[in-house]
mmCIF file of C-alpha atoms in Angstrom:
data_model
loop_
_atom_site.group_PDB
_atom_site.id
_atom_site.type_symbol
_atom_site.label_atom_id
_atom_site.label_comp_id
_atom_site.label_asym_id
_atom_site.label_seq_id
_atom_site.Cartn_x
_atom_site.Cartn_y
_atom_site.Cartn_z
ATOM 1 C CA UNK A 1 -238.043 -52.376 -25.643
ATOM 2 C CA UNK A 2 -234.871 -53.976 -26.107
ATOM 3 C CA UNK A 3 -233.560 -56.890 -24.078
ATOM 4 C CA UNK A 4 -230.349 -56.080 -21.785
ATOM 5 C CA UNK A 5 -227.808 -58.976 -21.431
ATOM 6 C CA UNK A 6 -226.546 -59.498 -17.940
ATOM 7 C CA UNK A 7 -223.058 -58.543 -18.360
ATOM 8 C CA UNK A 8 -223.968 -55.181 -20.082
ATOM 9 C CA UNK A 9 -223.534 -51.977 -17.647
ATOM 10 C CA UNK A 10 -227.060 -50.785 -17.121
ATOM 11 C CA UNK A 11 -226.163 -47.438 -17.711
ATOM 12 C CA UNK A 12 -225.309 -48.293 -21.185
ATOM 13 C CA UNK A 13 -221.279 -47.572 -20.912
ATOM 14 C CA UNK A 14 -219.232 -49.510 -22.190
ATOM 15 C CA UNK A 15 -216.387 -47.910 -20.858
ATOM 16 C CA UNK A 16 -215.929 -49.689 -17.602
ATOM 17 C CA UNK A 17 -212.356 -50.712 -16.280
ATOM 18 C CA UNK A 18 -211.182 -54.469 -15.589
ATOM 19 C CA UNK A 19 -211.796 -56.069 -12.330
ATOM 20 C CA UNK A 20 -208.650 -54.901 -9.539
ATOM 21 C CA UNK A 21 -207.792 -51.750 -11.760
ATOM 22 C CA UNK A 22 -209.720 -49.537 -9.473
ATOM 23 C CA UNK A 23 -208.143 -51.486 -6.397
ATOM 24 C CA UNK A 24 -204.845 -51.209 -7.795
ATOM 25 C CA UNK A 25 -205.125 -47.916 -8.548
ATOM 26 C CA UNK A 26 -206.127 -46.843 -4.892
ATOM 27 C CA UNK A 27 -203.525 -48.810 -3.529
ATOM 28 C CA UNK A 28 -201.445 -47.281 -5.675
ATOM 29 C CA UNK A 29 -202.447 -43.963 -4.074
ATOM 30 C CA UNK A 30 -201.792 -45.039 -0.574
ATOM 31 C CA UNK A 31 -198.695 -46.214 -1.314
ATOM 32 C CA UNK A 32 -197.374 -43.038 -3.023
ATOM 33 C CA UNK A 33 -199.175 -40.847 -0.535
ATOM 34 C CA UNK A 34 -197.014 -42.682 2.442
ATOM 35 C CA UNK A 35 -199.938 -42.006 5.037
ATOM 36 C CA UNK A 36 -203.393 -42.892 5.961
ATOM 37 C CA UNK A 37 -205.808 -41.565 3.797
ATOM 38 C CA UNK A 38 -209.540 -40.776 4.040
ATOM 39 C CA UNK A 39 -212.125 -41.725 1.314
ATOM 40 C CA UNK A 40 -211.461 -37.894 0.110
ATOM 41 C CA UNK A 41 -208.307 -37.455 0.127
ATOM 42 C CA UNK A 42 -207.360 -40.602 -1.965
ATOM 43 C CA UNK A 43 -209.921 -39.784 -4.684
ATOM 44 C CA UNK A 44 -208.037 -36.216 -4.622
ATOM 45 C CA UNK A 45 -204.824 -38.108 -5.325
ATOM 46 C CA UNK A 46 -206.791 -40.366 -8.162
ATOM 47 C CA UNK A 47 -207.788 -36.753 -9.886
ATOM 48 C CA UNK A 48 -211.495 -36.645 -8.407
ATOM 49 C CA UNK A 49 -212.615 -38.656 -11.631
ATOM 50 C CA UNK A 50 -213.979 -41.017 -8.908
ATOM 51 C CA UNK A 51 -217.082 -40.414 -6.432
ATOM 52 C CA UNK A 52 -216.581 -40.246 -3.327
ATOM 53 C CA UNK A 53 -218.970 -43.365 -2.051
ATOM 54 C CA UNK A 54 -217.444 -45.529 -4.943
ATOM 55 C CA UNK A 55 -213.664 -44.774 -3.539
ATOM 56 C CA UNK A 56 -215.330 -45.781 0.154
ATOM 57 C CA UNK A 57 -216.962 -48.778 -1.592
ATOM 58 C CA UNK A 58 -213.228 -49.609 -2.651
ATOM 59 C CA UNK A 59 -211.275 -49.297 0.541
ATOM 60 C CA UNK A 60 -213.952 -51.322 2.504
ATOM 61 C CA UNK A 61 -213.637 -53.729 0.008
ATOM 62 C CA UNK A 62 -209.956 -53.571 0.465
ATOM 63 C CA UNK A 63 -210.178 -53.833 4.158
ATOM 64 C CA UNK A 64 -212.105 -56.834 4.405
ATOM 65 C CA UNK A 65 -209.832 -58.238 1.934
ATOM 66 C CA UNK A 66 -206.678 -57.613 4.226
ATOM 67 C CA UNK A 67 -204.882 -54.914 1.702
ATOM 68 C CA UNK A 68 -205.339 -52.066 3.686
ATOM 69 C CA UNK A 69 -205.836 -51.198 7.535
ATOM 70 C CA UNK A 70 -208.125 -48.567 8.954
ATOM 71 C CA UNK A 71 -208.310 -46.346 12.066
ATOM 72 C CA UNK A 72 -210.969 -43.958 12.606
ATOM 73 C CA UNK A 73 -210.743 -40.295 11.312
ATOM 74 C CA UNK A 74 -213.132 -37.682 12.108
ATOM 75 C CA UNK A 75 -216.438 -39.709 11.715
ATOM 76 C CA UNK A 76 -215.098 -41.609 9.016
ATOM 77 C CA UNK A 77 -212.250 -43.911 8.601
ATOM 78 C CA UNK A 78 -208.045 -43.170 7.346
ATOM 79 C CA UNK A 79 -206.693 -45.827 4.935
ATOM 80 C CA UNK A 80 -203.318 -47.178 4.848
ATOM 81 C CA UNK A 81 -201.811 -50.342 2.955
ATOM 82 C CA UNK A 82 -201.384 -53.118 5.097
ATOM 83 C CA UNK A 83 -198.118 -54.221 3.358
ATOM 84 C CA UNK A 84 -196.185 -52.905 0.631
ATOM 85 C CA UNK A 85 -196.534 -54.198 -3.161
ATOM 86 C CA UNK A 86 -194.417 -57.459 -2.793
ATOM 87 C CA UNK A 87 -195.893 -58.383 0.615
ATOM 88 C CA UNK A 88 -199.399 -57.709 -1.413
ATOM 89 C CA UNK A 89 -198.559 -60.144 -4.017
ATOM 90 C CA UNK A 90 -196.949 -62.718 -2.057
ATOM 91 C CA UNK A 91 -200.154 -62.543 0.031
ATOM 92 C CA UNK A 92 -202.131 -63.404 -2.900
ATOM 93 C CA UNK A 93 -199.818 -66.102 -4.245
ATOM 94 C CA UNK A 94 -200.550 -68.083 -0.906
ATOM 95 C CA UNK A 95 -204.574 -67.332 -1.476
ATOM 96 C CA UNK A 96 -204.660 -68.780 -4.303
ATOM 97 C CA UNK A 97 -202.481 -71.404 -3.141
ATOM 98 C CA UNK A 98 -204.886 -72.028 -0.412
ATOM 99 C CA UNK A 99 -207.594 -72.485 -2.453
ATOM 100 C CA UNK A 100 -206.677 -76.504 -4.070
ATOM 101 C CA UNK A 101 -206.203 -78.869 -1.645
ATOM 102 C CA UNK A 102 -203.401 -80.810 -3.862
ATOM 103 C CA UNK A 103 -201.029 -78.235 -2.729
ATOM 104 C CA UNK A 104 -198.502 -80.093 -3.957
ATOM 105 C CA UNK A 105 -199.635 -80.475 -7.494
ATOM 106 C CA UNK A 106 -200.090 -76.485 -7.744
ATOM 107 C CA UNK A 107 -196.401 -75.747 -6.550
ATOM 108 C CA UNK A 108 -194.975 -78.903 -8.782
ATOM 109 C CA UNK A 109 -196.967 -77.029 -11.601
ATOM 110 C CA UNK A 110 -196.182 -73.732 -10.757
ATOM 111 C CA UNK A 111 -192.416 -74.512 -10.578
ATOM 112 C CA UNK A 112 -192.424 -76.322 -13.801
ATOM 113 C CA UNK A 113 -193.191 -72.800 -15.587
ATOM 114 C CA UNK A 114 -190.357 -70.859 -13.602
ATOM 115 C CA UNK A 115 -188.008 -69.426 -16.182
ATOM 116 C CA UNK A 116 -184.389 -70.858 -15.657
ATOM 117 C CA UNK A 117 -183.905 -67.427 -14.299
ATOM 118 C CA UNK A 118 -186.707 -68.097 -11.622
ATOM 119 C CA UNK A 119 -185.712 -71.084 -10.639
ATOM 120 C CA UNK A 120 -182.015 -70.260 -10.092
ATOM 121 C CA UNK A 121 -183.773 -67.754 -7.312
ATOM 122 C CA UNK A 122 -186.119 -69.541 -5.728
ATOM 123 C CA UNK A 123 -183.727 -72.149 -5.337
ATOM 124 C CA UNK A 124 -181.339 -69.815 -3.771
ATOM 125 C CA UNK A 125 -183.936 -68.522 -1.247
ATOM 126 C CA UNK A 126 -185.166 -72.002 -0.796
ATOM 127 C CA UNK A 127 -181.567 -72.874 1.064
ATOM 128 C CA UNK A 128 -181.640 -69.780 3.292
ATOM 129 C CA UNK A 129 -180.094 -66.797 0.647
ATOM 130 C CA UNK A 130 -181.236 -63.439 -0.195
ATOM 131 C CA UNK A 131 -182.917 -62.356 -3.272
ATOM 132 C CA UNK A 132 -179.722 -60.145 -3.723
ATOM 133 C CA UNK A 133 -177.726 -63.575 -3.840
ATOM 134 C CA UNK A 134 -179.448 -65.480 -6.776
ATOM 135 C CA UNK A 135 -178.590 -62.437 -8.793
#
């Protein structure tokens, strides 16, 4: 009997997509689809490649995570994003902000490796402009 490493899949596939590609791609669906969506319905729009308890698995995931918002449907739940793609990844820029308490440090740091480009913006929306301004 061969040993099995902890980071091997136990069904023996190798095949298995990064971490947040199967998020992504579900919020990906919701976004497109421009409605709430049930379990079913978004693992219609992601080609029924999916099951249907691992798409569930997803959204709940989602939904305690704060991507997506749920009202009931039926007996089960309708998904829809809780923001759109930029609120999404502003949302997880301050997350991972949040997590170092030398806040300071992490923004000095993180500003430090803005292209000039980059900077030029956030400077812009720093004193009260629009995105549309730095430009």
């Amino acid at each position: 009997m061969s040993e099995r490493h902890s980071d091997e899949p136990v069904d023996g596939r190798t095949d298995r997509r990064p971490a947040g590609e199967l998020e992504a791609s579900v919020l990906a669906a919701l976004w497109a689809a421009g409605k709430p969506l049930t379990p079913g319905a978004v693992r219609k729009e992601l080609g029924g490649r999916l099951a249907r308890t691992t798409v569930t698995t997803i959204l709940t995931r989602l939904h305690a995570k704060g991507a997506v918002t749920r009202a009931r449907s039926g007996r089960g739940y309708a998904y829809a994003p809780a923001q759109d793609s930029h609120g999404l990844t502003a949302r997880r820029m301050h997350a991972e902000l949040d997590k170092d308490a030398d806040r300071g440090t992490v923004l000095a740091r993180f500003v430090s490796d803005l292209s000039p480009e980059d900077e030029r913006l956030l400077r812009t929306l720093l004193e009260g402009g629009s995105a549309r301004d730095a430009g």
